[in-house]
CSV table of C-alpha atoms and ligand atoms in Angstrom, one decimal:
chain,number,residue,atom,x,y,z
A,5,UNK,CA,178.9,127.8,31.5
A,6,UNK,CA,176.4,130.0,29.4
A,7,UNK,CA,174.6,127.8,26.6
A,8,UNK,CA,174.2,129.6,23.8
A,9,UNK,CA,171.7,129.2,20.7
A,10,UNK,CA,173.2,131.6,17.8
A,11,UNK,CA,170.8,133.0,15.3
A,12,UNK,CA,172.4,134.5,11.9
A,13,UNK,CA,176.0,132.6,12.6
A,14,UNK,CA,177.2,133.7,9.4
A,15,UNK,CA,176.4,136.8,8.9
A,16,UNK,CA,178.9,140.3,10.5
A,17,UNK,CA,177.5,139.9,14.2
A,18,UNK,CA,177.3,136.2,13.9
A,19,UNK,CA,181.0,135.4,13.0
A,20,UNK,CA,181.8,138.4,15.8
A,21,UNK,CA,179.5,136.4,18.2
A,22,UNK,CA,181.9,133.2,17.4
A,23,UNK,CA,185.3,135.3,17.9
A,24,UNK,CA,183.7,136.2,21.3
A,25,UNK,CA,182.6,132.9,22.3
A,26,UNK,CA,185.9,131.1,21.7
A,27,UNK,CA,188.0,133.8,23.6
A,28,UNK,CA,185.9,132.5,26.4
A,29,UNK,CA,185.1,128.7,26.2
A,30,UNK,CA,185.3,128.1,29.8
A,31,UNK,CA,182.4,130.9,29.9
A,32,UNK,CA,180.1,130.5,26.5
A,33,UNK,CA,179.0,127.2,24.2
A,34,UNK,CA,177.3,127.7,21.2
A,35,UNK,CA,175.0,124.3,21.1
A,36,UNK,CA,173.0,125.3,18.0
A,37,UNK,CA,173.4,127.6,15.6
A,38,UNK,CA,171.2,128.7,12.5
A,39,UNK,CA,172.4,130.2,8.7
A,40,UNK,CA,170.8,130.8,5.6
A,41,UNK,CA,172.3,130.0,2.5
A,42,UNK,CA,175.7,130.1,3.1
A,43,UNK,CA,176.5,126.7,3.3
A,44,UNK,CA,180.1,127.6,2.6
A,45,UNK,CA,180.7,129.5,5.7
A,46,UNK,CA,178.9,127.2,7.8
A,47,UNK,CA,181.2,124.3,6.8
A,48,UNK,CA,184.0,126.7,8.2
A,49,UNK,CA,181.9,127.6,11.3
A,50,UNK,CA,181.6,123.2,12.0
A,51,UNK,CA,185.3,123.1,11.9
A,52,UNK,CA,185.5,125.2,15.0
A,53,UNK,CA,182.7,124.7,17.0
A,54,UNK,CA,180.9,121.3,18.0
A,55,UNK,CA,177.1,121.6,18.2
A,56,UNK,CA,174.6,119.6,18.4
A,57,UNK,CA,171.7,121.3,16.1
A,58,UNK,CA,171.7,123.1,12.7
A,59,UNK,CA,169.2,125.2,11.4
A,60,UNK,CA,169.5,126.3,7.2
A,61,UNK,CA,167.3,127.6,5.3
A,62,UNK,CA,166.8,125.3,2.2
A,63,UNK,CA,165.6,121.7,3.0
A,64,UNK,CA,167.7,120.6,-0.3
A,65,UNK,CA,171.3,121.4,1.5
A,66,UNK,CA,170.3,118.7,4.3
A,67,UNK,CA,171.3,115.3,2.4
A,68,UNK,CA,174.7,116.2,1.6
A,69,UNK,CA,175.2,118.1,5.3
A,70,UNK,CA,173.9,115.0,7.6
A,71,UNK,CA,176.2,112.7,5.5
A,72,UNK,CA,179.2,114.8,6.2
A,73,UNK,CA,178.5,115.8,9.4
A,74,UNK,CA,176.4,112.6,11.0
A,75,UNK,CA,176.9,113.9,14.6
A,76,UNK,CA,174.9,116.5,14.3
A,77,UNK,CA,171.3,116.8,13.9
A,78,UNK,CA,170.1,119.0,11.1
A,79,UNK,CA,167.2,121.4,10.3
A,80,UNK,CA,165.4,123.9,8.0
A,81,UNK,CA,163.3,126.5,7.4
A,82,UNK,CA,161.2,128.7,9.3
A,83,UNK,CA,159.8,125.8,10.8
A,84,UNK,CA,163.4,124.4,12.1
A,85,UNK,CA,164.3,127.6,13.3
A,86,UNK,CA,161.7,127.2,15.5
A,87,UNK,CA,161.9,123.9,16.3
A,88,UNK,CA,166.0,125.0,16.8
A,89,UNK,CA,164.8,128.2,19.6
A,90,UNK,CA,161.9,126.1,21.8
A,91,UNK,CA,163.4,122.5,21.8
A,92,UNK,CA,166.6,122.9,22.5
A,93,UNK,CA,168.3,123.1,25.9
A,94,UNK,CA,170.4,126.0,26.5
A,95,UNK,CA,170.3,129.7,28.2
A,96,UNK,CA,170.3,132.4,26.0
A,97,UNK,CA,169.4,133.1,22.8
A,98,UNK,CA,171.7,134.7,20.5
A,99,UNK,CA,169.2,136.8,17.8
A,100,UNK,CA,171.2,138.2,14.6
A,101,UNK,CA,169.0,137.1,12.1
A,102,UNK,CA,168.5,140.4,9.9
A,103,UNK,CA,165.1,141.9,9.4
A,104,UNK,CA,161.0,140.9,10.0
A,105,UNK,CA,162.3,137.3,9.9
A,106,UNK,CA,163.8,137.3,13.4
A,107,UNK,CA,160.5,138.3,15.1
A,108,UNK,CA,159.1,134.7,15.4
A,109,UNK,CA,161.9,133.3,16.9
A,110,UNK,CA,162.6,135.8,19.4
A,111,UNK,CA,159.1,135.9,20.3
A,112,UNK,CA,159.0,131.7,20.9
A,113,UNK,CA,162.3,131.9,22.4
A,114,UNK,CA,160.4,134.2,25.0
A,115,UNK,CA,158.1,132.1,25.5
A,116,UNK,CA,159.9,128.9,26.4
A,117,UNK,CA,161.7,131.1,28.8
A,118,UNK,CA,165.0,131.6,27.0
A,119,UNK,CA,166.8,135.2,27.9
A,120,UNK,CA,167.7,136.7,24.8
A,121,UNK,CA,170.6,139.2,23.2
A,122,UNK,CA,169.3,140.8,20.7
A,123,UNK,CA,170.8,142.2,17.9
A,124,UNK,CA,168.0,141.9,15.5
A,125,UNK,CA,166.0,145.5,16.1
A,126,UNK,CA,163.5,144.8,13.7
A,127,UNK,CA,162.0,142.2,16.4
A,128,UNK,CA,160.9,145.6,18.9
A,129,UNK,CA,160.5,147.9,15.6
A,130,UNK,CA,157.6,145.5,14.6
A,131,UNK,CA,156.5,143.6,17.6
A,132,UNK,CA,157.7,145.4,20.6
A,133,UNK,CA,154.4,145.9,21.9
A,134,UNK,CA,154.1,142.3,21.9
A,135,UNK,CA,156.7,141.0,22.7
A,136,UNK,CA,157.8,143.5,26.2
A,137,UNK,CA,154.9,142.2,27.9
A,138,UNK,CA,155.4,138.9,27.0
A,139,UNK,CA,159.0,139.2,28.2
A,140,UNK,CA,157.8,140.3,31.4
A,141,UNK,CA,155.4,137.4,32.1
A,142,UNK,CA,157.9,135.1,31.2
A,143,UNK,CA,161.0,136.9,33.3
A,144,UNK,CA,163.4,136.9,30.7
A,145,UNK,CA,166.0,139.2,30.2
A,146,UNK,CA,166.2,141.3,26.7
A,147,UNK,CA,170.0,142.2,26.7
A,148,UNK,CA,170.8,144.7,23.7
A,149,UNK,CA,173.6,144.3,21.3
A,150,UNK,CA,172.8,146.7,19.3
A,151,UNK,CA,176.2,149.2,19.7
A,152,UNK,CA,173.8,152.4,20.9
A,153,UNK,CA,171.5,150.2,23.3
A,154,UNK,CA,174.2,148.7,25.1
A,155,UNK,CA,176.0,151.8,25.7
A,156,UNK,CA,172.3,152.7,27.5
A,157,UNK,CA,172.1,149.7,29.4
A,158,UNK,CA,175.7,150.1,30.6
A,159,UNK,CA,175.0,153.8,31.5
A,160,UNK,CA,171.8,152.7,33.3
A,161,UNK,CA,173.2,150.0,35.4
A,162,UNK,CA,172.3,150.6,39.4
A,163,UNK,CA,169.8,153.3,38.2
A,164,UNK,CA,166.4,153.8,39.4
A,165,UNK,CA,164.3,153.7,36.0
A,166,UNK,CA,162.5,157.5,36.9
A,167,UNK,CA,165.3,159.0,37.8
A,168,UNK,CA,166.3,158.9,34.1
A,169,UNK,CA,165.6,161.8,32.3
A,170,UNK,CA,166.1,161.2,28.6
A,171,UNK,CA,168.1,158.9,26.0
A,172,UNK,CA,170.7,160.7,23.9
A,173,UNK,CA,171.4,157.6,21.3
A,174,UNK,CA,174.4,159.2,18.6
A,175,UNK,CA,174.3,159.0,15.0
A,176,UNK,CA,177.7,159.1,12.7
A,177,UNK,CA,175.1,159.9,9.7
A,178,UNK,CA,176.2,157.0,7.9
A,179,UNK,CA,178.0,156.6,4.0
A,180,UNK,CA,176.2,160.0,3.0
A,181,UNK,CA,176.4,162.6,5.8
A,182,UNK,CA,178.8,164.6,3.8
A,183,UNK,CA,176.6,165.1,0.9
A,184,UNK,CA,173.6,167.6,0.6
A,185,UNK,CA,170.3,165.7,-0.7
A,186,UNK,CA,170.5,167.4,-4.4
A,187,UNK,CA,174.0,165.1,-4.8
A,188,UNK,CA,172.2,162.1,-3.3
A,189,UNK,CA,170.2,162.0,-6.7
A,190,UNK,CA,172.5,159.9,-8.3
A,191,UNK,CA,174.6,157.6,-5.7
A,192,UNK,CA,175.8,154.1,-6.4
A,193,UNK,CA,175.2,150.7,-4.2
A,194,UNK,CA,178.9,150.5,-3.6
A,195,UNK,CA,179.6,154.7,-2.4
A,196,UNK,CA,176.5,153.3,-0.3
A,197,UNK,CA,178.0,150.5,1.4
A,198,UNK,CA,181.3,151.9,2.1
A,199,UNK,CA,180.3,153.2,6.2
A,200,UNK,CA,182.7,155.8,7.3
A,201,UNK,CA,183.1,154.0,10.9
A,202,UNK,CA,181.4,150.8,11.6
A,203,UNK,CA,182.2,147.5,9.6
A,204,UNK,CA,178.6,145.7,9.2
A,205,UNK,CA,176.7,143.9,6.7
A,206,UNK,CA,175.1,145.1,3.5
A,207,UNK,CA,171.2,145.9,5.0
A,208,UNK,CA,172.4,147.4,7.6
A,209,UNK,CA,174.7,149.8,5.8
A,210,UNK,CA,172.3,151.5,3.6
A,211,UNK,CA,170.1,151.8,6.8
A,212,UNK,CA,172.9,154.1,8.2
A,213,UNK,CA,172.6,156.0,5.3
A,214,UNK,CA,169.0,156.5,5.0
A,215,UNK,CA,169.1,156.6,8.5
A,216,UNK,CA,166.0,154.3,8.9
A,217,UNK,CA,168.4,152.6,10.9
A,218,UNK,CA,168.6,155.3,13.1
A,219,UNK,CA,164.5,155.7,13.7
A,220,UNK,CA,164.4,151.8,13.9
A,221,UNK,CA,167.0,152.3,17.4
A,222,UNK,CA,164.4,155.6,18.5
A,223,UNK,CA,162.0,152.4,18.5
A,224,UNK,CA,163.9,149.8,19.6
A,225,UNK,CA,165.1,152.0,22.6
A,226,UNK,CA,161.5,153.0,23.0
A,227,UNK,CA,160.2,149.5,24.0
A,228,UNK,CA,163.6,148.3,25.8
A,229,UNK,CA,163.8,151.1,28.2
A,230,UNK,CA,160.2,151.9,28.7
A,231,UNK,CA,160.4,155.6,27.4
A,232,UNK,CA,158.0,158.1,26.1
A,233,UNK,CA,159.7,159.1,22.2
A,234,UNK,CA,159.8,163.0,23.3
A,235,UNK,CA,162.7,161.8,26.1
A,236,UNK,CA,164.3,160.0,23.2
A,237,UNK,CA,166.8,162.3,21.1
A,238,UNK,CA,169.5,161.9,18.2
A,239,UNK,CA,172.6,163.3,18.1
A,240,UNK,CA,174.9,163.7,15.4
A,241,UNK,CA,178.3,162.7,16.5
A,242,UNK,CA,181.3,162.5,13.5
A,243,UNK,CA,183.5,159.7,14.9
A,244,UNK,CA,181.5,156.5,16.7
A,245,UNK,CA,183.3,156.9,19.4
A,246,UNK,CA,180.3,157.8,22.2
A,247,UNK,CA,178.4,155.3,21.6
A,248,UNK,CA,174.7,156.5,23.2
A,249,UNK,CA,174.2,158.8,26.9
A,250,UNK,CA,171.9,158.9,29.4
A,251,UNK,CA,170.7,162.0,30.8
A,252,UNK,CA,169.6,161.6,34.7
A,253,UNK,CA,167.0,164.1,36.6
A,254,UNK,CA,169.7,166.0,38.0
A,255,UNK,CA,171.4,166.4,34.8
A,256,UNK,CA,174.2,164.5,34.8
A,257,UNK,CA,175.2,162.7,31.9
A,258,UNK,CA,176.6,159.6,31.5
A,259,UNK,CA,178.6,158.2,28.1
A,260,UNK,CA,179.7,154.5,27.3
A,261,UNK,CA,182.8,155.3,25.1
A,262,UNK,CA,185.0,153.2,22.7
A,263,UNK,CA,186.2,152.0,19.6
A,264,UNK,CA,183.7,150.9,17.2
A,265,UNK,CA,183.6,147.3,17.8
A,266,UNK,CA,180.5,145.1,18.2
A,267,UNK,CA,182.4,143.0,19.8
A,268,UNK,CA,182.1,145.0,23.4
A,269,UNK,CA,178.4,145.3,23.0
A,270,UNK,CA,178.0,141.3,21.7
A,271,UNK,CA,180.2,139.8,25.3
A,272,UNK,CA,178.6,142.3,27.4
A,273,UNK,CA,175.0,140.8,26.3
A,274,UNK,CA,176.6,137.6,27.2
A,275,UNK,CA,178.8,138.3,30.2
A,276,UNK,CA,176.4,140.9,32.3
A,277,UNK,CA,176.1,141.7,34.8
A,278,UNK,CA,180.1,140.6,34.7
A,279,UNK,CA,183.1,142.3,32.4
A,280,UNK,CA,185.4,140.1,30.6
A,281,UNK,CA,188.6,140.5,29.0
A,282,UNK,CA,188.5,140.8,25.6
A,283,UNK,CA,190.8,140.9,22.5
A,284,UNK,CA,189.9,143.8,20.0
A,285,UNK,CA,192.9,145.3,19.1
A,286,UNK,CA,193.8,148.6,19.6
A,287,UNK,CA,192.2,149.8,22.8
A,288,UNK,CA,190.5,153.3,22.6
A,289,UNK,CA,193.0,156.1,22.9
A,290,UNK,CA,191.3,159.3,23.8
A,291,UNK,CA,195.0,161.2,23.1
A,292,UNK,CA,195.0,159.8,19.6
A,293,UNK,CA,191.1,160.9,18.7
A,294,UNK,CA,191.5,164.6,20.2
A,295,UNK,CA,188.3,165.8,19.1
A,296,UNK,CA,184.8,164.5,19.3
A,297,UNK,CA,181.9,166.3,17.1
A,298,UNK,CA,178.6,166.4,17.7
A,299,UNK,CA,175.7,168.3,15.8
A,300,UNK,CA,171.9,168.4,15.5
A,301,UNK,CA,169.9,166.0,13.6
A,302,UNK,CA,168.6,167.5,10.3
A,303,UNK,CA,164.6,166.3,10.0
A,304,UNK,CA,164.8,167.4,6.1
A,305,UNK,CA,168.1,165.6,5.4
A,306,UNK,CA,166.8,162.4,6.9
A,307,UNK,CA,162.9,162.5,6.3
A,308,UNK,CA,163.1,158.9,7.6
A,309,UNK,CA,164.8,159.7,11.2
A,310,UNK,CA,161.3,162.3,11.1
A,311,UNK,CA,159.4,159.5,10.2
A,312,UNK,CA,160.4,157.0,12.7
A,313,UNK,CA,159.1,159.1,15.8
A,314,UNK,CA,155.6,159.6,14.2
A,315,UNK,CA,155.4,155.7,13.2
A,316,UNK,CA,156.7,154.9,16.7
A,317,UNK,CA,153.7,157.4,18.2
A,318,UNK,CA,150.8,155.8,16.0
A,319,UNK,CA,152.2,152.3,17.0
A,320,UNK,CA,150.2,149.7,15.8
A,321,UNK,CA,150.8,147.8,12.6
A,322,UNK,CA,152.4,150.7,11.1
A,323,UNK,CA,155.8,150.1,12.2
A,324,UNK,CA,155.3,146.4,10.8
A,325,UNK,CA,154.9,148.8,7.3
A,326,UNK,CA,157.4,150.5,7.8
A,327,UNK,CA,159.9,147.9,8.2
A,328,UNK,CA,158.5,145.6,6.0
A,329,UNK,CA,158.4,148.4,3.0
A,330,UNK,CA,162.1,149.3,4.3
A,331,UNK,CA,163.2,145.8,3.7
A,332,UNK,CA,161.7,145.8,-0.2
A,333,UNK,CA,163.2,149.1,-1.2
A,334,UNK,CA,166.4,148.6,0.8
A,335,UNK,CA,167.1,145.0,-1.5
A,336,UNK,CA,165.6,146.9,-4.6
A,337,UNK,CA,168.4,149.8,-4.1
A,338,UNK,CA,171.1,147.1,-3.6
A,339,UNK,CA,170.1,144.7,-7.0
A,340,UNK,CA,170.2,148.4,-8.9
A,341,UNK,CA,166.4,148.4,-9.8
A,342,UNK,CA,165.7,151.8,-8.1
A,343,UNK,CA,167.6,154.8,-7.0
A,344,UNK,CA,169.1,155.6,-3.5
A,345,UNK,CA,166.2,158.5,-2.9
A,346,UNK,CA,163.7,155.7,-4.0
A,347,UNK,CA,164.1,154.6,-0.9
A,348,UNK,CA,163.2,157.3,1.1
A,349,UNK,CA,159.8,157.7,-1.3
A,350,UNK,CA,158.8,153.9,-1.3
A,351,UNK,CA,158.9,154.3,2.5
A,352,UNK,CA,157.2,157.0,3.3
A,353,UNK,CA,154.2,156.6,0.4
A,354,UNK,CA,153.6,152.7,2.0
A,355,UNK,CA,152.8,153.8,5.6
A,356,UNK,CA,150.4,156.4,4.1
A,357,UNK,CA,149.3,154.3,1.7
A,358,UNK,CA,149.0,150.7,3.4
A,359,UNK,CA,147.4,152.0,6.8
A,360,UNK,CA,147.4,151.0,10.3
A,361,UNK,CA,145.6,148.1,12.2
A,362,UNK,CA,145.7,147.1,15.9
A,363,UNK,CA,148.3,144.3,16.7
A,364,UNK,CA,146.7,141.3,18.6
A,365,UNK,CA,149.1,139.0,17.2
A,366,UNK,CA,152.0,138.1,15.6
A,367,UNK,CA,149.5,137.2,12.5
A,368,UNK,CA,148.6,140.6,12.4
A,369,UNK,CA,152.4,141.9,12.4
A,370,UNK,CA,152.7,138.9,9.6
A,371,UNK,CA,149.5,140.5,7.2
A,372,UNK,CA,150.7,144.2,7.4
A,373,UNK,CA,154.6,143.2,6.8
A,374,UNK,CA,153.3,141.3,3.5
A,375,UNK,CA,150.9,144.4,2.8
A,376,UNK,CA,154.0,146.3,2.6
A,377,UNK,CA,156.1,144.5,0.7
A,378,UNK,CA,153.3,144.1,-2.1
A,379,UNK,CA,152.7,148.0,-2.0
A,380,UNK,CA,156.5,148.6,-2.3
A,381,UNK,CA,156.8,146.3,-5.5
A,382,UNK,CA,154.2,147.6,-7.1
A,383,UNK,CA,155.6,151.2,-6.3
A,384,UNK,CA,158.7,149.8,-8.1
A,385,UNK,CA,156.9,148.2,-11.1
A,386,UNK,CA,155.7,151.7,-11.4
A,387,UNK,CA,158.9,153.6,-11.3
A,388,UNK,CA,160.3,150.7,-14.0
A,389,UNK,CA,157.9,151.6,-16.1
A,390,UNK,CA,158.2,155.2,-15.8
A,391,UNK,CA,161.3,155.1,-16.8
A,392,UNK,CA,160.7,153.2,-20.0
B,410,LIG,MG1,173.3,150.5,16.1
């Protein structure tokens, strides 16, 4: 029986996390579990699952949640979160809080000695320099969720490491990869948010279509697989259904293939190095797809794909920038204060503008993701104004 700790249960990968852990419960237990502010959701989640610890944000939903649930011993904040990942006694933790946030935990997970499946990129877009090395100390296992790493993992399994040639990680384009840049000018949240494949939450979904998403998984594959960013390349591919390749020395290529469901990717973090059956529906149906598509990726369409790979070079603090400045303009663009293209700009002028430091420590990653998220509002105070 794997003990599980699940970070982000309510969100998309959290709920799918659940759905996989109880078509196995003589496999998985979830023992704790963490939410924000979704009380609502988390009341549904206690229904099903008995656990022993809680983590929430707000400190004022406790009261009313230790009277109704008195078995179960409660938690918030930051603090309780990492209370939640060092203290309690399990095997693996599950990681899909969204964004800089999910750092800290994964990082004292690690070093308590807790394997981790990690859906939350942002922890090796910001700290992977820290937190590989660390991971190695301790011997833990980083198992990837994310859809394109696990297809890479799969591909790689019984490989010798330098035998591997390159990384081919595919890229449906996201919401916009019909439309030119001039008709991007004027796009709404909600064109935004409608993904033509994948079914994920809101963050994420704008990410595809900046495709800062995209040059976060260049990182993120970067640090898990140990490889130098030239032997990392995207590939445009229309329908999700390749989900990353591997290219060996002798130029074979190897594909993980199916139908776009995190599920797959979520049990075979938690299953490896063992398959399990699994319900998803519809299995994939090569007959029915006929036609896979693939094409290069435009640097001018997606300045931020560009951007990624020169970030991920220069290393230091200026991937904390980027991400943190990502997050800012990426919550601006879905509250309506600035434009889609907005984006793009308040990105790119804050890791010019906010500069790079050396990483020592998670403080340091801490600093430059705050740096960036006060350059970013300013940039958008400015823009408000402009407008007036
Ligand atoms: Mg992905």
């Amino acid at each position: 029986m794997k003990r599980i700790v699940l970070l982000g249960a309510s969100g998309s990968i959290g709920l799918q996390t659940i759905d996989v852990v109880e078509q196995h419960p003589d496999e998985f237990e979830i023992v704790g579990l963490s939410v924000g502010k979704n009380i609502s959701v988390l009341r549904e989640i206690l229904k099903r699952l008995s656990v022993y610890s809680v983590c929430v944000q707000n400190e004022s939903d406790l009261p009313q949640l230790k009277e109704d649930f008195p078995d179960i011993s409660f938690l918030s904040g930051e603090e309780g979160l990492e209370k939640l990942v060092t203290v309690e006694d399990y095997d693996v933790l599950v990681n899909a809080l969204v964004g800089f946030v999910g750092l800290n935990p994964t990082y004292k997970a690690i070093e308590t000695g807790h394997d981790i499946a990690l859906a939350n990129k942002e922890t090796l877009v910001v700290g992977g320099d820290l937190i590989m090395p660390l991971a190695k100390e301790k011997k833990v296992h980083i198992y990837p969720i994310d859809s394109e790493h696990s297809a890479i993992f799969q591909c790689i399994q019984g490989a010798y490491p330098k035998d591997i040639e390159r990384l081919i990680i595919t890229a449906s384009g996201g919401s916009f990869r019909s439309k030119s840049r001039e008709e991007l000018e004027n796009v709404t949240v909600e064109e935004a948010l409608a993904h033509p494949n994948w079914s994920m939450g809101a963050k994420i979904t704008i990410d595809s279509a900046t495709m800062m998403n995209k040059g976060f998984e260049v990182m993120e594959a970067h640090h898990l697989f140990n490889m130098p960013y030239e032997k990392i390349q995207v590939v445009m591919h229309d329908e999700s259904i390749i989900h990353s390749m591997v290219e060996f020395k002798d130029h074979a290529v190897l594909a993980q293939l199916g139908t776009p469901d995190m599920r797959i990717p979520i049990q075979y973090a938690l299953s490896w190095p063992r398959r399990y059956e699994l319900n998803t529906g519809e299995p994939l149906d090569l007959t029915k797809v006929q036609t896979l598509h693939f094409h290069e990726a435009d640097e001018e369409r997606y300045p931020l794909l560009a951007l990624a790979y020169e970030v991920g070079r220069r290393q230091g603090t200026l991937p904390a920038v980027m991400n943190g400045a990502n997050e800012e303009a990426n919550l601006a663009f879905r509250e309506g204060k600035i434009k889609f293209l907005d984006i793009e700009d308040a990105v790119i002028n804050a890791v010019y503008q906010v500069g790079r430091d050396e990483v020592n420590s998670i403080e340091d990653l801490k600093k430059a993701d705050q740096e960036a998220r006060k350059y970013v509002q300013e940039f958008i105070k400015d823009l408000e104004e402009g407008k007036e």
